Structure formats: C-alpha cells, structure tokens
PDB file of C-alpha atoms and ligand atoms in Angstrom:
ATOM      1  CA  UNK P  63     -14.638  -5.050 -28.921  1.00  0.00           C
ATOM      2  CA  UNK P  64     -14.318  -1.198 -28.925  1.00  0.00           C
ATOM      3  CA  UNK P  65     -14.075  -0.215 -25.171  1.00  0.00           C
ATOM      4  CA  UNK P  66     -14.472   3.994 -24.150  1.00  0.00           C
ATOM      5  CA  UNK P  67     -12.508   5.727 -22.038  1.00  0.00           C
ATOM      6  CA  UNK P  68      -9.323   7.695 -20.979  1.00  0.00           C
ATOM      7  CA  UNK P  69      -6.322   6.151 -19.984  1.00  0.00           C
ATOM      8  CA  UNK P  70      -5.885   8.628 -16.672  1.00  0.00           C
ATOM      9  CA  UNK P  71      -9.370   6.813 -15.140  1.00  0.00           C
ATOM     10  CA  UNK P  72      -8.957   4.286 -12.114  1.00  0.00           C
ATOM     11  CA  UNK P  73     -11.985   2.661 -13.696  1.00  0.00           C
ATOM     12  CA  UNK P  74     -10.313   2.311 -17.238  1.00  0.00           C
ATOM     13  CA  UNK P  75      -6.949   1.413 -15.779  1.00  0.00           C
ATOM     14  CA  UNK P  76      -8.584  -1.147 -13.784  1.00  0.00           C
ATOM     15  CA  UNK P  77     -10.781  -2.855 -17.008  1.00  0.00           C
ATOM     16  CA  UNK P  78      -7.493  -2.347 -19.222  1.00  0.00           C
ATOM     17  CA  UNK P  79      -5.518  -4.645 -16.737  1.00  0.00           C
ATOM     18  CA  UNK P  80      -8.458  -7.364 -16.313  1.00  0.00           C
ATOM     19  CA  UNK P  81      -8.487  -7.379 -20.424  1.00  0.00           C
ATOM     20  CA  UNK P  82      -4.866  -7.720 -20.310  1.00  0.00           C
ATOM     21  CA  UNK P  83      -5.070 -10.353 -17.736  1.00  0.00           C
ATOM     22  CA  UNK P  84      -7.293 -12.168 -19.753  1.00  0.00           C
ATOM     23  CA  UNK P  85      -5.511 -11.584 -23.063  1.00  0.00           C
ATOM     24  CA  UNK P  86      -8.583 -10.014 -24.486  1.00  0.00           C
ATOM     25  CA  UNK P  87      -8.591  -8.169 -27.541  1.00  0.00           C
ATOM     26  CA  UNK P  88      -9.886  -4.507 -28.028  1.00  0.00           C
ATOM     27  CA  UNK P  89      -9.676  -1.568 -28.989  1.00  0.00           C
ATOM     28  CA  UNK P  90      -9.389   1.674 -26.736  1.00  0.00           C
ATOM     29  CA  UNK P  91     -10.714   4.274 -28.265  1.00  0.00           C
ATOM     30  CA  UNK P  92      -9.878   7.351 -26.415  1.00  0.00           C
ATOM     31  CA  UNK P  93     -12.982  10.284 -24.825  1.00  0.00           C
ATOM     32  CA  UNK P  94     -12.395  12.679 -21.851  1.00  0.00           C
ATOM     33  CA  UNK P  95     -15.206  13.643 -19.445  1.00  0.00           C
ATOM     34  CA  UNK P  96     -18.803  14.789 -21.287  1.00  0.00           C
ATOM     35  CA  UNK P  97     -17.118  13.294 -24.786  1.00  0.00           C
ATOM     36  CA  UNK P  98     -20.126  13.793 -27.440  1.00  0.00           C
ATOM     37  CA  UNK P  99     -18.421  10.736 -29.518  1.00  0.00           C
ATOM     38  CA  UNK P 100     -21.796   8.718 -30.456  1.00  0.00           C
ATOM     39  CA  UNK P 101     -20.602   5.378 -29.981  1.00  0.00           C
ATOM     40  CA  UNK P 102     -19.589   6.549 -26.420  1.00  0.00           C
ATOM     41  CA  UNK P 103     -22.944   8.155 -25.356  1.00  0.00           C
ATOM     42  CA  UNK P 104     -24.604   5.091 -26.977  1.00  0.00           C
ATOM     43  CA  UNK P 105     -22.755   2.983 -24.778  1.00  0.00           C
ATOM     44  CA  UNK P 106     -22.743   5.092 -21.328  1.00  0.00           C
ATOM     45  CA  UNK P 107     -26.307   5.845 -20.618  1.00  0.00           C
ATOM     46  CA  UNK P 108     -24.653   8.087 -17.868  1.00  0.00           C
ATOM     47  CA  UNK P 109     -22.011   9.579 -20.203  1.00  0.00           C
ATOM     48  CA  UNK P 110     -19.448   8.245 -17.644  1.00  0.00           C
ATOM     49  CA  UNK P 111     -16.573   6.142 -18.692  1.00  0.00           C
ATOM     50  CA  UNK P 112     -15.398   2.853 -19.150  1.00  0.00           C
ATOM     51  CA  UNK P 113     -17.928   1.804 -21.638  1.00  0.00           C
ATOM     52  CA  UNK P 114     -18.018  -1.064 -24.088  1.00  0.00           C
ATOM     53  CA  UNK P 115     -19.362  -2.420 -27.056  1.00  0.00           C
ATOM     54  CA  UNK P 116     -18.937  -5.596 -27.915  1.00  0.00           C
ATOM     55  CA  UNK P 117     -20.542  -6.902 -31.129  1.00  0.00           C
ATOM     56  CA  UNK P 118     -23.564  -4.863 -31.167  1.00  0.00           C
ATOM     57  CA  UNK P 119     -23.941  -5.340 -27.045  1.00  0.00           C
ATOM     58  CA  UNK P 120     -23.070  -2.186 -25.484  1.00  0.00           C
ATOM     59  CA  UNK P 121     -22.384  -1.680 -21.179  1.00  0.00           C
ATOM     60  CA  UNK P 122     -21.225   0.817 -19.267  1.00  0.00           C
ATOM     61  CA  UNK P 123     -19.165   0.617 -15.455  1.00  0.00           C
ATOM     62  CA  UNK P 124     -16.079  -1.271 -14.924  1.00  0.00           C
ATOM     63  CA  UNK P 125     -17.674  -3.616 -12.524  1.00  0.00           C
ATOM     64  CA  UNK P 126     -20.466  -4.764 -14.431  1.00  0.00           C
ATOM     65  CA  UNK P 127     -17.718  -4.968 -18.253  1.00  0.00           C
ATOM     66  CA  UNK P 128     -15.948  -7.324 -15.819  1.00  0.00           C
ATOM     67  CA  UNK P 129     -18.194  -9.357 -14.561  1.00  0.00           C
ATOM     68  CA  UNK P 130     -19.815  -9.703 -18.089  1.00  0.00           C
ATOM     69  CA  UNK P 131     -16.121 -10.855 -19.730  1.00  0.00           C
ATOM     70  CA  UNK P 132     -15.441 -13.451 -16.545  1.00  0.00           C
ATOM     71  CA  UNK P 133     -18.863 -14.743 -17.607  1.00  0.00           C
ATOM     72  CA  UNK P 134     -17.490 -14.797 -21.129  1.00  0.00           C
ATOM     73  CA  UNK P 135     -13.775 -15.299 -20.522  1.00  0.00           C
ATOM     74  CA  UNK P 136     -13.427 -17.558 -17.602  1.00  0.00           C
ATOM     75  CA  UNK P 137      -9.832 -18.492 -17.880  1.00  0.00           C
ATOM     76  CA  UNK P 138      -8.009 -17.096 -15.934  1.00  0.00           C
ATOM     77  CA  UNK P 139     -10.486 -16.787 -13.344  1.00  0.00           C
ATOM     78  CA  UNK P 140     -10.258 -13.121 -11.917  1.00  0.00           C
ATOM     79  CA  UNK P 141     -13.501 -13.120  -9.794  1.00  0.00           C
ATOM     80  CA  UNK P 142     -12.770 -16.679  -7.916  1.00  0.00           C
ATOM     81  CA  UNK P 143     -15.678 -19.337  -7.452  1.00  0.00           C
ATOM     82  CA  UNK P 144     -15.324 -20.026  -3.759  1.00  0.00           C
ATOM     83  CA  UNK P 145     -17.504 -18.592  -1.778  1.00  0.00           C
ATOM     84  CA  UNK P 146     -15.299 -16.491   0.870  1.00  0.00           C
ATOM     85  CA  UNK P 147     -12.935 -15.778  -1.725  1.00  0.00           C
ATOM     86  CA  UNK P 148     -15.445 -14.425  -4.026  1.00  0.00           C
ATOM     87  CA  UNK P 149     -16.992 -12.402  -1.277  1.00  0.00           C
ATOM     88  CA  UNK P 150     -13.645 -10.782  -0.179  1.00  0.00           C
ATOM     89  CA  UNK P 151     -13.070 -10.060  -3.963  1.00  0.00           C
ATOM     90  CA  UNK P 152     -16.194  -8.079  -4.242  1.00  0.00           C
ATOM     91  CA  UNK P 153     -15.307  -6.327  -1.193  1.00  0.00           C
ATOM     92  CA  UNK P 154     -12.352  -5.195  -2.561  1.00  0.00           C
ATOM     93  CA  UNK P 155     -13.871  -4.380  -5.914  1.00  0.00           C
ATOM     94  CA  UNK P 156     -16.024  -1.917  -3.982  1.00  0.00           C
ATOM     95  CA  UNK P 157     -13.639  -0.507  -1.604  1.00  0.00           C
ATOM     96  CA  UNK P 158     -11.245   0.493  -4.851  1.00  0.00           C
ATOM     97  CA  UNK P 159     -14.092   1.852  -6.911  1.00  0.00           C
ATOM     98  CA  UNK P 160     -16.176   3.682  -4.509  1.00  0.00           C
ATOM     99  CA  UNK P 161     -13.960   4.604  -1.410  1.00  0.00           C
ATOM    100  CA  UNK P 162     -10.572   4.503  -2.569  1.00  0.00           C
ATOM    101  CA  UNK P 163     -11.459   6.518  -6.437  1.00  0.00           C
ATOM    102  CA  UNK P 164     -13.758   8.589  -4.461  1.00  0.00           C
ATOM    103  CA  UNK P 165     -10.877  10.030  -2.264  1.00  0.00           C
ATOM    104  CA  UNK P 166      -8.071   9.646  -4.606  1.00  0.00           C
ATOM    105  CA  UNK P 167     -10.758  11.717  -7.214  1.00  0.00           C
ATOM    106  CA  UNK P 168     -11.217  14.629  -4.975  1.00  0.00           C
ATOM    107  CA  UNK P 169      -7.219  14.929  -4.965  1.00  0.00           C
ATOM    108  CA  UNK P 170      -7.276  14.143  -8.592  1.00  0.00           C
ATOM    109  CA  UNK P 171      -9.690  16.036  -9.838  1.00  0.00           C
ATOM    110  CA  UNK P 172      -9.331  19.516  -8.268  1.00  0.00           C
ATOM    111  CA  UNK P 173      -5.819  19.271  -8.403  1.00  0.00           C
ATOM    112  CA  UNK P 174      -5.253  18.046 -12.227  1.00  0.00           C
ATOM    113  CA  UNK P 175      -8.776  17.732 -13.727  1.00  0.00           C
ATOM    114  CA  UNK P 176      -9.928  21.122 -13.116  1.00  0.00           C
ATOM    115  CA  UNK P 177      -7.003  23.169 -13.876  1.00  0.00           C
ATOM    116  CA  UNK P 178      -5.854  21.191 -16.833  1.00  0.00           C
ATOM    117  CA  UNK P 179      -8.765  19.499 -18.384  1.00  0.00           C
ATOM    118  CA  UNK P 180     -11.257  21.873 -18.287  1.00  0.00           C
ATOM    119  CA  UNK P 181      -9.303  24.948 -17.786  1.00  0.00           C
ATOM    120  CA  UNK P 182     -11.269  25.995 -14.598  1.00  0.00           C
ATOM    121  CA  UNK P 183     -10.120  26.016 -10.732  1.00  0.00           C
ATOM    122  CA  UNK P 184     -10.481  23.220  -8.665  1.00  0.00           C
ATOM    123  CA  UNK P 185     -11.574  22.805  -5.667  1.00  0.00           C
ATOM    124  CA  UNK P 186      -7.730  22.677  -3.325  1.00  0.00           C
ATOM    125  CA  UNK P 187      -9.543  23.254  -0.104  1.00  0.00           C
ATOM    126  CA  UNK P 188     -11.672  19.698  -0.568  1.00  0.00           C
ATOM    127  CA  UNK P 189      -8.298  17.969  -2.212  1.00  0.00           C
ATOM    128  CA  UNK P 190      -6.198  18.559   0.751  1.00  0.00           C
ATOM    129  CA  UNK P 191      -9.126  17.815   3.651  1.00  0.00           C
ATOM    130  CA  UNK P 192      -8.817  14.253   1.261  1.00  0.00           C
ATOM    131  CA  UNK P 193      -5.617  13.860   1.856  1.00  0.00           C
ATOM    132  CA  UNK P 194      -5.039  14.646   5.234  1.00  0.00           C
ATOM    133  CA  UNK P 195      -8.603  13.363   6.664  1.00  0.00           C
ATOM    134  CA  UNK P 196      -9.753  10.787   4.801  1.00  0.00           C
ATOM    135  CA  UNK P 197      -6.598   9.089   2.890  1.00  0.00           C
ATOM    136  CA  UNK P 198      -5.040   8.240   6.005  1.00  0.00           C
ATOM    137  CA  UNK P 199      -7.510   6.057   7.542  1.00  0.00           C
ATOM    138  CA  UNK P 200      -7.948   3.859   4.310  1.00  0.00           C
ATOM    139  CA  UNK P 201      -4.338   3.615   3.845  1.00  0.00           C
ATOM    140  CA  UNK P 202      -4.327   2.847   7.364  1.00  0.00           C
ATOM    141  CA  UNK P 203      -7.185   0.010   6.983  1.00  0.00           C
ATOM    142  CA  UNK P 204      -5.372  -1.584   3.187  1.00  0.00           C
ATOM    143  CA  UNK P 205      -1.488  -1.567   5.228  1.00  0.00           C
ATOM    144  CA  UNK P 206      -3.148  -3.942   8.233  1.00  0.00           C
ATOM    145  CA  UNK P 207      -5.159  -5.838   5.732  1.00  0.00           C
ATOM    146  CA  UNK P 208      -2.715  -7.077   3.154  1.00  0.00           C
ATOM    147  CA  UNK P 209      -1.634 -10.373   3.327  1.00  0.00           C
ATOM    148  CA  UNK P 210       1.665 -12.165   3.157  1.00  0.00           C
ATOM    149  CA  UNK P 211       0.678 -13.997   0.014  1.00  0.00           C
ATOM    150  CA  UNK P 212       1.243 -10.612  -1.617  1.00  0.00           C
ATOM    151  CA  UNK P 213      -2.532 -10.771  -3.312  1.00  0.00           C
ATOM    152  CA  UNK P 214      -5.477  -9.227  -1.323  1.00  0.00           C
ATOM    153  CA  UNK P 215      -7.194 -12.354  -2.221  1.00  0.00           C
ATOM    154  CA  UNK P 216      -5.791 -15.892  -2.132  1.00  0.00           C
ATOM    155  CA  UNK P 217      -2.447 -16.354  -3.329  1.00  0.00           C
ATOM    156  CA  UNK P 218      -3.240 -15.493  -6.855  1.00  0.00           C
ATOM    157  CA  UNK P 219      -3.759 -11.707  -8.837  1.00  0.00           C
ATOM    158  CA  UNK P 220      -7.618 -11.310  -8.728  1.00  0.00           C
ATOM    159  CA  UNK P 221      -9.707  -8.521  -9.693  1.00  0.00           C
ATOM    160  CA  UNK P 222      -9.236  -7.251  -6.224  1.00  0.00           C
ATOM    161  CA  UNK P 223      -5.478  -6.101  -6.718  1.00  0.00           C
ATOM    162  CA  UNK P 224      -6.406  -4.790 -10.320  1.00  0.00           C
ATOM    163  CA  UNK P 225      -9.062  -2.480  -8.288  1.00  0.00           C
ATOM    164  CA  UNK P 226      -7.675  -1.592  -5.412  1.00  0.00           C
ATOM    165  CA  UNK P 227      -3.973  -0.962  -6.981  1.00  0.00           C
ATOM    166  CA  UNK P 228      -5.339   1.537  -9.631  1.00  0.00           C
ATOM    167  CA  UNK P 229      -6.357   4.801  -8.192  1.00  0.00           C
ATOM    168  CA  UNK P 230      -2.796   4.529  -6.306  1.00  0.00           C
ATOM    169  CA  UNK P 231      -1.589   6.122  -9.712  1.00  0.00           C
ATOM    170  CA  UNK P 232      -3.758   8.984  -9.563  1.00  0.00           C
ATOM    171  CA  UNK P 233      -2.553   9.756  -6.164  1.00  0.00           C
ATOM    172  CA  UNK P 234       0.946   9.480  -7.399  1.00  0.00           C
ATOM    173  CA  UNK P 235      -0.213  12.060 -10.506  1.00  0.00           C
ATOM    174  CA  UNK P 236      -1.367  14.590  -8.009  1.00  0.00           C
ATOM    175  CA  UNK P 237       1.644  14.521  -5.873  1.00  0.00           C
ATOM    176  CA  UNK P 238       0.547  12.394  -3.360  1.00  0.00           C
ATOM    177  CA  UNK P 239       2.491   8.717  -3.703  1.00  0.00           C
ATOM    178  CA  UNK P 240       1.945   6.203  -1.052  1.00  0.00           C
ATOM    179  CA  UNK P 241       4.863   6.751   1.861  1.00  0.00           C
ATOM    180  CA  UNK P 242       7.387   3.654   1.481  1.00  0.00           C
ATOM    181  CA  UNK P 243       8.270   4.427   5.155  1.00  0.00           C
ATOM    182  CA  UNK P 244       4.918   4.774   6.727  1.00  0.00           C
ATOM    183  CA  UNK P 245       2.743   2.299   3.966  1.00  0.00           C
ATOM    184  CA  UNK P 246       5.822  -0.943   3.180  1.00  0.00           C
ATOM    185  CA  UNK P 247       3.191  -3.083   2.742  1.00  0.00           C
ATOM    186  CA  UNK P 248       1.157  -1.013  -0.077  1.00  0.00           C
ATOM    187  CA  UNK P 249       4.237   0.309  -1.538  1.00  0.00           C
ATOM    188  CA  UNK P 250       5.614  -3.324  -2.256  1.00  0.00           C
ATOM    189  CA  UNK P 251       2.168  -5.009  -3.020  1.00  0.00           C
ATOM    190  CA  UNK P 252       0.948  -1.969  -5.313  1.00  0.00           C
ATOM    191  CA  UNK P 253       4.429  -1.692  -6.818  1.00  0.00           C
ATOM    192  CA  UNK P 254       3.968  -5.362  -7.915  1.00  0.00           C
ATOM    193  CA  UNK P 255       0.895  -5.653  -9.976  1.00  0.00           C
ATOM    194  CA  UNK P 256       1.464  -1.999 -11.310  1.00  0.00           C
ATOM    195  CA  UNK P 257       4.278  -3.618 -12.828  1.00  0.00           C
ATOM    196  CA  UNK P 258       2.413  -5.948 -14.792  1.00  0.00           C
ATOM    197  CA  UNK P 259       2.306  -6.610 -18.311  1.00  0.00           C
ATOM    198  CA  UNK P 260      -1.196  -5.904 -18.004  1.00  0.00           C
ATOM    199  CA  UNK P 261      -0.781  -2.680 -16.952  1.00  0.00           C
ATOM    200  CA  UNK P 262       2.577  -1.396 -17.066  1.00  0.00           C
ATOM    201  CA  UNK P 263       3.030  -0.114 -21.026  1.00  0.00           C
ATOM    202  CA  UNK P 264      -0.796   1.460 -20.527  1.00  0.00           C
ATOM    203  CA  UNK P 265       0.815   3.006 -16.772  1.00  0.00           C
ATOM    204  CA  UNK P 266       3.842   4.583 -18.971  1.00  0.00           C
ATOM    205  CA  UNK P 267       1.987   5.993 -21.556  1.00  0.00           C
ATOM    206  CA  UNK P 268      -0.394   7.465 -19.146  1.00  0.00           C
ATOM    207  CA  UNK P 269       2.907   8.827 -17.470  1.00  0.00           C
ATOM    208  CA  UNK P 270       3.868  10.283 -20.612  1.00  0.00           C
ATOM    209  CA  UNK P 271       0.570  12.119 -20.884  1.00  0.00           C
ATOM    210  CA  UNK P 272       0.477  13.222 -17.508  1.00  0.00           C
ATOM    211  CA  UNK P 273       3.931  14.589 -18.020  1.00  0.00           C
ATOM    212  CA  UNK P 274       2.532  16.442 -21.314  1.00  0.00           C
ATOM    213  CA  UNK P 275      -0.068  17.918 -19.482  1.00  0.00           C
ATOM    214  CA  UNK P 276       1.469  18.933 -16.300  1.00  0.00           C
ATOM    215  CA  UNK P 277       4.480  20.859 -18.087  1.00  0.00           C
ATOM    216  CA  UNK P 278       1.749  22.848 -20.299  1.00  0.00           C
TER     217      UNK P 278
HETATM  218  N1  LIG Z 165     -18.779   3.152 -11.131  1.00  0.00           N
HETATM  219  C1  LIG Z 165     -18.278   3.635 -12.401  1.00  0.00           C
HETATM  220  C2  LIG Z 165     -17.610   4.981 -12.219  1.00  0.00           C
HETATM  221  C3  LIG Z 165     -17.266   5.631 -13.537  1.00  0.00           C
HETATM  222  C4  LIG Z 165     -16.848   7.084 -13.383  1.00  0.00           C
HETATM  223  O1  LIG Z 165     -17.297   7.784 -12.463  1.00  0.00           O
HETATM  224  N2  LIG Z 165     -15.973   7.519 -14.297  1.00  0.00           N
HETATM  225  C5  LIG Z 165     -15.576   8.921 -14.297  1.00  0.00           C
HETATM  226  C6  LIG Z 165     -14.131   9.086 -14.762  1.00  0.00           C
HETATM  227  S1  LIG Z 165     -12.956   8.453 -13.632  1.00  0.00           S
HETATM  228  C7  LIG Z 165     -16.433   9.688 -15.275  1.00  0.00           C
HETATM  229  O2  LIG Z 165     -16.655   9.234 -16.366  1.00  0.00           O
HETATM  230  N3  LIG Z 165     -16.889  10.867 -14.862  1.00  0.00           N
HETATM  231  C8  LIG Z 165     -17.623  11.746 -15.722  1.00  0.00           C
HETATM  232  C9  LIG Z 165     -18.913  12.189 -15.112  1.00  0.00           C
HETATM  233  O3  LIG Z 165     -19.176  11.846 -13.932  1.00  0.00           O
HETATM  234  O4  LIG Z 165     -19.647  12.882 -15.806  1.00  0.00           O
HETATM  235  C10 LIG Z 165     -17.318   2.588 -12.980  1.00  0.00           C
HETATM  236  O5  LIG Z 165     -16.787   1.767 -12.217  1.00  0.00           O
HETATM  237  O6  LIG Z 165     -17.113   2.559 -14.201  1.00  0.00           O
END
C-alpha cells in the first residue's frame, strides 16, 4: 500500500498513526501541495493529500482511508461498534479535521506554508484573528470535554485522539503550543498519544524538517 502525502499534514499525521495503530504496512511516499507525481493525482481526484493506493484501489481523505482499513483491519478496533461510542468518535473525527485543522491551518499556513513552501507572503492578519478569536473557544470547548479516562472516547485510544491530537503539532510549528497553565488537561492528554509509537518517530522527523525549514 503506497499512501501520498507530507509528513507536516494533520490529515497525514492522523492516517500515519491509525496505520501505526493497526500495524499496517506502507509506504509513504512523500508530495507537497499541487504535487504533479501521477500516482498522486491518480489517487486524489482533488489533488489534496492523504491519498492511497492499495493494490490497484486508489482513495483519497483521511476519513474515508480510515474507515476503508477498519473495514479491512478490524483489530484493534479504532472506530468502536457501540453505538454512542461510535457516534462520539465521529464527532471527534470531524471536530479535528474540519474545525480544529481549519483554525490551526490558517495559523499554519500563512505563517509557515506561505513564506516557506511557496516562497510567497502569507496572510498574518487572518493567522493571528485565528489565534486570538477562534483558537480560544475550541481549546476552551476540548479542556471541559476531556475525560478522566485520558481518551476522548471510552477508556481506550480511538481514532478520536489520533484526530483531534494532530493539528496540536502544527500549532506548536507555528509558535503557538497549547498553554500547560491555562489548557492541563490538553497538554497532558495530547502529550500522551503524541508520544506514541505510532506517531512519535514520524512527530520527530517532522520536527527535524520543520527545524530545516524554519532556519533556511
Ligand atoms: N478532508 C481532507 C482534507 C485534506 C486537505 O485539505 N489536505 C491539505 C493539506 S493539509 C491539502 O492537500 N491541501 C492542498 C489543496 O487544498 O490544494 C482529509 O481529511 O484528507
């Protein structure tokens, strides 16, 4: 299974801990944003990554690669049968890919994206509206919502940590980490399943990129 993408992406970070998680086996080959790579495009109607191909079958967004490998790979179960559980993980699954990335992105983007990526300015006006306007009231909402189990979900890692944990490290790359003092709850949840072996070598190599590309 070849599976598309870069490794600074809270939507490849998030399908490269679920594989892990699984013990799946892949390979990642690496594309950055419009990548003409054939097998990518072929794979990403959209041209937007992750995208996979597995054996001839080809699918692009994290959420639907996941649900197709916990279809195909049920053991360990990241996307749990029971009802209320599964709802809650799909809630979470959304709130990490579509509010949380969306804010983090704006930060992440214009701030390293732009400038260093594509060697154009980014938008720092829209970044820091993110961070003051809307980043507070999600942090706000995850800090009163985690649980004591230490999972979002149950008392076991679901695909609801993996989600909502990864575009944490993009705000950490732009300079904005969660605030031990003001977030204890994130900062020792999030600090947990980043430390996985699922995602912690990809994490440090990322780090080691990001460290590459922010000296330059
Ligand atoms: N819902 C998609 C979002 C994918 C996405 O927006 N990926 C970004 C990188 S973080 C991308 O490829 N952007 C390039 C573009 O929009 O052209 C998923 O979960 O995979």
């Amino acid at each position: 299974m070849i599976i598309y993408g870069s490794l600074v992406s809270p939507f490849v970070r998030k399908l490269l801990g679920f594989l892990g998680e699984k013990n799946i086996a892949f390979e990642l080959k690496g594309v950055g944003i419009g990548d003409p790579d054939p097998g990518f495009r072929a794979a990403s109607p959209l041209g937007k990554m992750p995208a996979m191909e597995d054996d001839g079958f080809t699918l692009a967004d994290s959420s639907a690669i996941i649900h197709y490998l916990e279809a195909k790979h049920p053991e360990p179960a990241l996307i749990p049968a029971e009802p209320r559980e599964r709802g809650r993980v799909i809630w979470w699954d959304e709130f990490g890919d579509t509010v949380l990335a969306a804010c983090s992105g704006k930060l992440f983007f214009n701030r390293i994206v732009a400038p260093k990526f594509l060697g154009r300015d980014g938008d720092l006006a829209a970044a820091a509206l993110a961070e003051s306007e809307e980043l507070p009231k999600l942090l706000g909402y995850l800090e009163s919502a985690i649980p004591a189990s230490g999972y979002l979900v149950g008392d076991r890692l679901t695909l609801a940590d993996l989600a909502v944990a990864s575009p944490l490290v993009n705000l950490r790359h732009c300079g904005s980490p969660v605030d031990i003092a003001t977030y204890p709850r994130i900062a020792a949840w999030s600090a947990a399943i980043l430390a996985r072996d699922s995602l912690a070598p990809w994490i440090a190599k990322e780090d080691r990129m990001m460290a590459r590309v922010q000296g330059g």
